[in-house]
């Protein structure tokens, strides 16, 4: 039976949900950053104004990639994006300014977000072109491993271990979705995971944060200062919150509250009701992303939609779990809401691509090798190039 979703047009629920999250983020950014801006000698609206500029840029890019650029072009745009991201990340390591012991920024840009976008697209492209070779060593380990290995090496040099861990889960989930050989994948994970754990435990700031997370109450307070006060902020919020602008923890107790722990600020001022609304909107966002992946007319679209949804989900999961005390402190943003710029742009771009994948009649230029066992009537396997498989 033909997929009736192909006639419904762009996924408007995803669009509305993303726009709502962006709009909700604007007042939260203001209330979370006003005191910090004043303490630095800036007007109270300083960070809000910078955030609004990036919101406009993100919305423009979302429109372009949703309406004007067919997602099929990302088969080559992804490679260009990855190369640009790698070059800029190297430039940040060499000439960028360090913040809290990490060289992640250059000219106000965090190029690892660009590299992440390109890496995920390149891996999805390789998986979609594998056909019946999907379970081979080359398709399971070598081809995805090249892109992931380059990205991981540069992230280690920054260092940005939390992003490496998240990307590992994202890439692993996409590869499972694509049907790679789980034996090879599990063997690689078992070999690499202990090395990663050793690096986390022996390296500077990450080691302090992990030890602080597992320390007895009252020990190593400085290393888990933000985590303790994020929990206090959520506790202060109660059911309905202290009211907009009335939060206390942002007044110097949560350093840069508009970044790493903005969910806690929302919880203090809007309470359980506000955080429940946020969680509900994110649930809709992720559900629609996976729905787009399921209904995609190509494997490339399916894997990209899944990869982007997983990446937004893991960013959300880590940020919220840090604020509620389930994970050690990291610098991972809350998609669409955290101040920062590059991650907001990334989130808008991937939503734009997701919207394009959801549109009817996109991706027709993509030709993929036949995969045995797939139904020829399935919407995910319409664009099949039989000549490439010798059929």
Coordinates of C-alpha atoms in Angstrom, one line a residue:
X1 CA 0.0 0.0 0.0
X2 CA 1.3 3.4 -0.9
X3 CA 2.4 5.5 2.1
X4 CA -0.4 8.1 2.6
X5 CA 1.9 10.3 4.6
X6 CA 3.6 11.2 1.4
X7 CA 0.6 13.4 0.5
X8 CA 0.4 15.3 3.8
X9 CA 3.2 17.7 3.0
X10 CA 5.9 19.0 5.4
X11 CA 5.7 17.8 9.0
X12 CA 4.1 20.9 10.5
X13 CA 4.0 19.4 14.0
X14 CA 7.8 19.2 14.1
X15 CA 8.0 22.8 12.8
X16 CA 5.6 24.2 15.3
X17 CA 7.3 22.4 18.2
X18 CA 10.8 23.6 17.2
X19 CA 9.5 27.2 16.9
X20 CA 7.8 26.9 20.3
X21 CA 11.0 25.8 22.0
X22 CA 12.9 28.6 20.4
X23 CA 10.3 31.1 21.5
X24 CA 10.3 29.7 25.1
X25 CA 14.1 29.9 25.1
X26 CA 14.1 33.7 24.5
X27 CA 12.7 34.8 27.9
X28 CA 14.6 32.1 29.7
X29 CA 17.8 33.3 28.2
X30 CA 17.0 36.8 29.4
X31 CA 16.1 35.9 33.0
X32 CA 19.1 33.6 33.2
X33 CA 21.7 36.0 31.8
X34 CA 20.6 39.5 33.0
X35 CA 22.4 39.4 36.3
X36 CA 25.5 37.8 34.8
X37 CA 25.6 40.5 32.1
X38 CA 25.3 43.3 34.6
X39 CA 28.1 41.8 36.8
X40 CA 30.3 41.9 33.7
X41 CA 29.5 45.6 33.1
X42 CA 27.1 45.0 30.2
X43 CA 23.4 46.0 29.9
X44 CA 21.0 43.4 31.2
X45 CA 19.8 42.7 27.7
X46 CA 23.3 42.0 26.3
X47 CA 23.2 38.2 26.0
X48 CA 19.5 38.3 25.0
X49 CA 20.4 40.6 22.0
X50 CA 23.3 38.3 21.0
X51 CA 21.0 35.3 21.3
X52 CA 18.2 36.9 19.1
X53 CA 20.7 37.5 16.3
X54 CA 21.6 33.8 16.3
X55 CA 17.9 32.9 16.5
X56 CA 17.2 34.9 13.3
X57 CA 20.2 33.3 11.6
X58 CA 19.1 29.8 12.6
X59 CA 15.5 30.4 11.4
X60 CA 16.8 31.6 8.0
X61 CA 18.9 28.5 7.7
X62 CA 16.0 26.3 8.8
X63 CA 13.8 27.8 6.0
X64 CA 16.6 27.4 3.4
X65 CA 17.2 23.7 4.2
X66 CA 13.5 22.9 4.6
X67 CA 12.3 24.5 1.4
X68 CA 15.1 25.4 -1.0
X69 CA 17.7 22.6 -0.7
X70 CA 16.6 19.1 -1.5
X71 CA 18.1 16.7 1.1
X72 CA 19.6 14.6 -1.7
X73 CA 22.2 17.3 -2.1
X74 CA 23.6 16.5 1.3
X75 CA 25.3 13.4 -0.2
X76 CA 28.0 15.8 -1.3
X77 CA 27.3 18.8 1.0
X78 CA 27.9 16.5 3.9
X79 CA 31.5 15.9 2.8
X80 CA 32.1 19.6 2.3
X81 CA 30.6 20.4 5.7
X82 CA 32.8 17.7 7.3
X83 CA 36.0 19.1 5.7
X84 CA 35.1 22.7 6.7
X85 CA 34.4 21.6 10.3
X86 CA 37.7 19.7 10.5
X87 CA 39.7 22.6 9.2
X88 CA 38.0 25.1 11.6
X89 CA 38.4 22.7 14.5
X90 CA 42.1 22.5 13.8
X91 CA 42.2 26.3 13.5
X92 CA 40.5 26.5 16.9
X93 CA 43.1 24.2 18.4
X94 CA 46.0 26.3 16.9
X95 CA 44.7 29.8 17.1
X96 CA 41.5 29.8 19.1
X97 CA 41.1 31.1 22.6
X98 CA 40.9 28.6 25.4
X99 CA 38.0 28.7 27.9
X100 CA 38.3 26.6 31.2
X101 CA 41.2 24.6 29.7
X102 CA 39.5 23.8 26.4
X103 CA 40.3 25.1 22.9
X104 CA 36.8 24.8 21.4
X105 CA 36.1 28.3 20.0
X106 CA 37.4 30.5 17.2
X107 CA 35.7 33.9 16.4
X108 CA 32.8 33.0 18.6
X109 CA 32.1 29.7 16.7
X110 CA 32.4 26.2 18.1
X111 CA 33.4 24.4 14.9
X112 CA 33.0 20.9 16.4
X113 CA 29.3 21.4 15.9
X114 CA 29.9 21.9 12.1
X115 CA 32.2 18.8 12.1
X116 CA 29.5 16.8 14.0
X117 CA 26.9 17.7 11.3
X118 CA 29.2 16.7 8.5
X119 CA 30.4 13.5 10.2
X120 CA 26.8 12.2 10.8
X121 CA 25.8 13.0 7.2
X122 CA 28.9 11.2 5.8
X123 CA 28.3 8.1 7.9
X124 CA 24.7 8.0 6.9
X125 CA 25.7 8.3 3.2
X126 CA 28.1 5.4 3.5
X127 CA 25.6 3.2 5.3
X128 CA 22.8 4.0 2.7
X129 CA 25.1 3.0 -0.2
X130 CA 26.2 -0.3 1.4
X131 CA 23.3 -2.4 0.1
X132 CA 23.8 -6.1 0.8
X133 CA 27.3 -5.4 2.1
X134 CA 26.0 -3.6 5.2
X135 CA 27.2 -6.4 7.5
X136 CA 30.8 -6.4 6.1
X137 CA 33.8 -5.2 8.1
X138 CA 34.2 -2.3 5.7
X139 CA 30.6 -1.0 6.2
X140 CA 30.4 -1.8 9.9
X141 CA 33.9 -0.6 11.1
X142 CA 36.1 0.9 8.4
X143 CA 34.0 3.5 6.5
X144 CA 32.1 4.9 9.5
X145 CA 35.3 4.6 11.6
X146 CA 37.3 6.9 9.4
X147 CA 34.9 9.8 9.9
X148 CA 34.3 9.1 13.6
X149 CA 38.0 8.6 14.3
X150 CA 39.0 11.9 12.8
X151 CA 36.3 13.7 14.8
X152 CA 37.1 11.9 18.0
X153 CA 40.9 12.7 17.7
X154 CA 40.2 16.4 17.3
X155 CA 37.7 16.4 20.2
X156 CA 40.3 14.6 22.4
X157 CA 42.8 17.4 21.6
X158 CA 40.3 20.1 22.6
X159 CA 39.4 18.3 25.0
X160 CA 35.6 17.7 24.7
X161 CA 35.0 14.2 26.2
X162 CA 31.3 14.6 26.7
X163 CA 30.8 15.2 23.0
X164 CA 32.8 12.1 22.2
X165 CA 30.7 10.0 24.4
X166 CA 27.5 11.4 23.0
X167 CA 28.6 11.0 19.4
X168 CA 29.6 7.4 20.2
X169 CA 26.0 6.7 21.2
X170 CA 24.5 8.6 18.3
X171 CA 26.7 6.8 15.7
X172 CA 26.1 3.4 17.4
X173 CA 22.3 3.9 17.3
X174 CA 22.4 4.9 13.7
X175 CA 24.5 1.9 12.8
X176 CA 22.1 -0.4 14.6
X177 CA 19.2 1.2 12.7
X178 CA 21.0 0.6 9.5
X179 CA 21.5 -3.1 10.3
X180 CA 25.3 -3.4 10.6
X181 CA 27.0 -6.5 12.0
X182 CA 26.3 -6.2 15.7
X183 CA 29.2 -8.6 16.5
X184 CA 31.8 -6.3 15.0
X185 CA 30.1 -3.3 16.6
X186 CA 30.1 -4.9 20.1
X187 CA 33.7 -6.0 19.8
X188 CA 34.8 -2.5 18.9
X189 CA 32.8 -1.0 21.8
X190 CA 34.2 -3.5 24.3
X191 CA 37.8 -2.7 23.1
X192 CA 37.4 1.1 23.1
X193 CA 35.2 1.8 26.1
X194 CA 37.8 0.9 28.7
X195 CA 40.3 3.2 27.1
X196 CA 37.8 6.0 27.1
X197 CA 37.0 5.4 30.8
X198 CA 40.7 5.5 31.7
X199 CA 41.1 8.8 29.8
X200 CA 38.1 10.3 31.7
X201 CA 39.4 9.2 35.0
X202 CA 43.0 10.5 34.5
X203 CA 42.4 13.7 32.7
X204 CA 42.2 17.1 34.5
X205 CA 38.7 18.7 34.7
X206 CA 36.8 15.6 33.7
X207 CA 38.5 13.5 36.5
X208 CA 37.6 16.2 39.1
X209 CA 34.0 16.3 38.0
X210 CA 33.6 12.5 38.1
X211 CA 35.2 12.3 41.6
X212 CA 33.0 15.2 42.8
X213 CA 29.9 13.4 41.4
X214 CA 30.6 10.3 43.4
X215 CA 32.0 12.0 46.5
X216 CA 30.3 12.0 49.9
X217 CA 28.0 15.0 50.6
X218 CA 30.1 18.0 51.6
X219 CA 33.3 16.8 49.9
X220 CA 34.9 18.6 46.9
X221 CA 32.1 21.2 46.8
X222 CA 33.9 23.4 44.4
X223 CA 34.1 20.7 41.7
X224 CA 30.4 20.1 41.8
X225 CA 29.2 23.6 42.7
X226 CA 27.0 24.0 39.7
X227 CA 25.4 20.5 40.1
X228 CA 24.5 21.2 43.8
X229 CA 23.0 24.6 43.0
X230 CA 21.1 23.3 40.0
X231 CA 19.4 20.8 42.3
X232 CA 18.6 23.6 44.7
X233 CA 17.1 25.7 41.9
X234 CA 14.8 22.8 40.9
X235 CA 13.8 22.3 44.5
X236 CA 13.1 26.0 45.0
X237 CA 10.7 25.9 42.0
X238 CA 8.3 23.5 43.5
X239 CA 5.1 23.0 41.6
X240 CA 4.5 26.4 40.0
X241 CA 7.9 28.2 40.3
X242 CA 9.1 31.4 42.0
X243 CA 7.9 33.5 39.0
X244 CA 9.6 34.9 36.0
X245 CA 12.7 36.8 37.0
X246 CA 12.4 35.8 40.6
X247 CA 14.9 32.9 40.7
X248 CA 17.7 33.1 43.3
X249 CA 20.3 30.6 42.1
X250 CA 21.1 32.5 38.9
X251 CA 22.3 35.4 41.1
X252 CA 25.9 34.2 41.2
X253 CA 25.3 30.7 42.6
X254 CA 25.0 29.2 39.1
X255 CA 27.9 30.6 37.0
X256 CA 26.8 31.3 33.5
X257 CA 23.4 29.9 34.2
X258 CA 22.3 30.8 30.6
X259 CA 24.5 28.0 29.3
X260 CA 25.3 24.7 31.1
X261 CA 22.3 24.6 33.5
X262 CA 19.5 26.6 31.9
X263 CA 17.0 23.8 32.5
X264 CA 17.5 24.4 36.3
X265 CA 16.8 28.1 35.8
X266 CA 13.6 27.2 34.0
X267 CA 12.7 24.8 36.8
X268 CA 13.2 27.4 39.6
X269 CA 11.2 30.1 37.9
X270 CA 8.4 28.0 36.3
X271 CA 8.4 25.0 38.6
X272 CA 7.2 21.5 37.7
X273 CA 4.6 23.0 35.3
X274 CA 7.3 24.7 33.3
X275 CA 9.6 21.8 33.1
X276 CA 6.8 19.4 32.3
X277 CA 5.8 21.6 29.3
X278 CA 9.4 21.5 28.1
X279 CA 9.6 17.8 28.5
X280 CA 6.3 17.4 26.6
X281 CA 7.5 19.6 23.7
X282 CA 10.8 17.6 23.5
X283 CA 8.9 14.3 23.5
X284 CA 6.8 15.6 20.5
X285 CA 10.0 16.8 18.7
X286 CA 11.8 13.4 19.1
X287 CA 8.7 11.4 18.2
X288 CA 8.2 13.4 15.0
X289 CA 11.9 13.0 14.1
X290 CA 11.7 9.3 14.4
X291 CA 8.4 9.3 12.5
X292 CA 10.1 11.1 9.6
X293 CA 12.9 8.5 9.7
X294 CA 10.3 5.7 9.5
X295 CA 8.5 7.3 6.6
X296 CA 11.5 8.4 4.5
X297 CA 11.5 7.4 0.9
X298 CA 15.2 6.6 0.9
X299 CA 17.7 4.9 3.2
X300 CA 19.8 8.1 3.2
X301 CA 16.8 10.1 4.5
X302 CA 15.9 7.5 7.0
X303 CA 19.4 7.3 8.5
X304 CA 19.9 11.1 8.5
X305 CA 16.6 11.7 10.2
X306 CA 17.5 9.1 12.8
X307 CA 21.0 10.5 13.3
X308 CA 19.8 14.0 13.8
X309 CA 17.0 13.0 16.1
X310 CA 19.4 10.9 18.2
X311 CA 21.8 13.8 18.4
X312 CA 19.2 16.2 19.7
X313 CA 17.9 13.6 22.1
X314 CA 21.3 12.9 23.6
X315 CA 22.0 16.6 24.0
X316 CA 18.7 17.0 25.8
X317 CA 19.2 13.9 27.9
X318 CA 22.7 14.8 29.1
X319 CA 21.7 18.4 29.9
X320 CA 18.6 17.4 31.9
X321 CA 20.4 14.6 33.7
X322 CA 23.2 16.9 34.8
X323 CA 20.7 19.4 36.2
X324 CA 18.8 16.7 38.2
X325 CA 22.0 15.2 39.5
X326 CA 22.1 12.0 37.5
X327 CA 25.2 12.8 35.5
X328 CA 28.5 14.6 36.4
X329 CA 28.7 18.2 35.2
X330 CA 29.3 18.7 31.5
X331 CA 29.0 21.6 29.1
X332 CA 26.3 20.1 26.9
X333 CA 23.6 22.5 25.8
X334 CA 19.8 22.2 25.9
X335 CA 18.7 22.2 22.2
X336 CA 17.0 25.5 21.1
X337 CA 17.1 27.0 24.5
X338 CA 20.7 27.2 25.8
X339 CA 22.7 30.4 24.9
X340 CA 25.7 29.6 22.7
X341 CA 24.9 30.1 19.1
X342 CA 26.6 27.3 17.2
X343 CA 24.5 24.6 18.8
X344 CA 21.4 26.7 18.2
X345 CA 22.4 27.0 14.5
X346 CA 23.1 23.3 14.4
X347 CA 19.7 22.4 15.9
X348 CA 17.9 24.7 13.4
X349 CA 19.8 23.3 10.4
X350 CA 19.0 19.7 11.3
X351 CA 15.3 20.5 11.9
X352 CA 15.3 22.2 8.4
X353 CA 16.8 19.0 6.9
X354 CA 14.2 16.9 8.8
X355 CA 11.4 19.0 7.4
X356 CA 12.8 18.6 3.9
X357 CA 12.9 14.8 4.3
X358 CA 9.3 14.9 5.4
X359 CA 8.2 16.7 2.3
X360 CA 6.7 14.7 -0.6
X361 CA 8.8 14.5 -3.8
X362 CA 12.2 15.2 -2.2
X363 CA 15.2 12.9 -2.4
X364 CA 14.3 11.7 -5.9
X365 CA 17.8 12.3 -7.2
X366 CA 19.1 9.7 -4.7
X367 CA 19.9 6.2 -6.2
X368 CA 20.7 3.4 -3.8
X369 CA 21.8 -0.2 -4.3
X370 CA 19.2 -2.9 -3.8
X371 CA 19.0 -4.5 -0.4
X372 CA 17.7 -8.0 -0.3
X373 CA 14.9 -8.7 2.1
X374 CA 13.4 -5.2 1.8
X375 CA 9.9 -4.9 0.4
X376 CA 9.9 -3.1 -2.9
X377 CA 6.7 -1.5 -1.9
X378 CA 8.2 0.0 1.2
X379 CA 8.5 3.8 1.2
X380 CA 12.0 3.5 2.5
X381 CA 13.2 1.6 -0.6
X382 CA 11.6 3.4 -3.5
X383 CA 14.7 4.9 -5.0
X384 CA 16.5 1.7 -5.7
X385 CA 19.1 1.4 -8.5
X386 CA 18.7 -2.2 -9.7
X387 CA 21.6 -1.9 -12.2
X388 CA 24.1 -1.4 -9.4
X389 CA 23.3 -4.7 -7.8
X390 CA 23.3 -6.6 -11.1
X391 CA 19.6 -7.3 -11.0

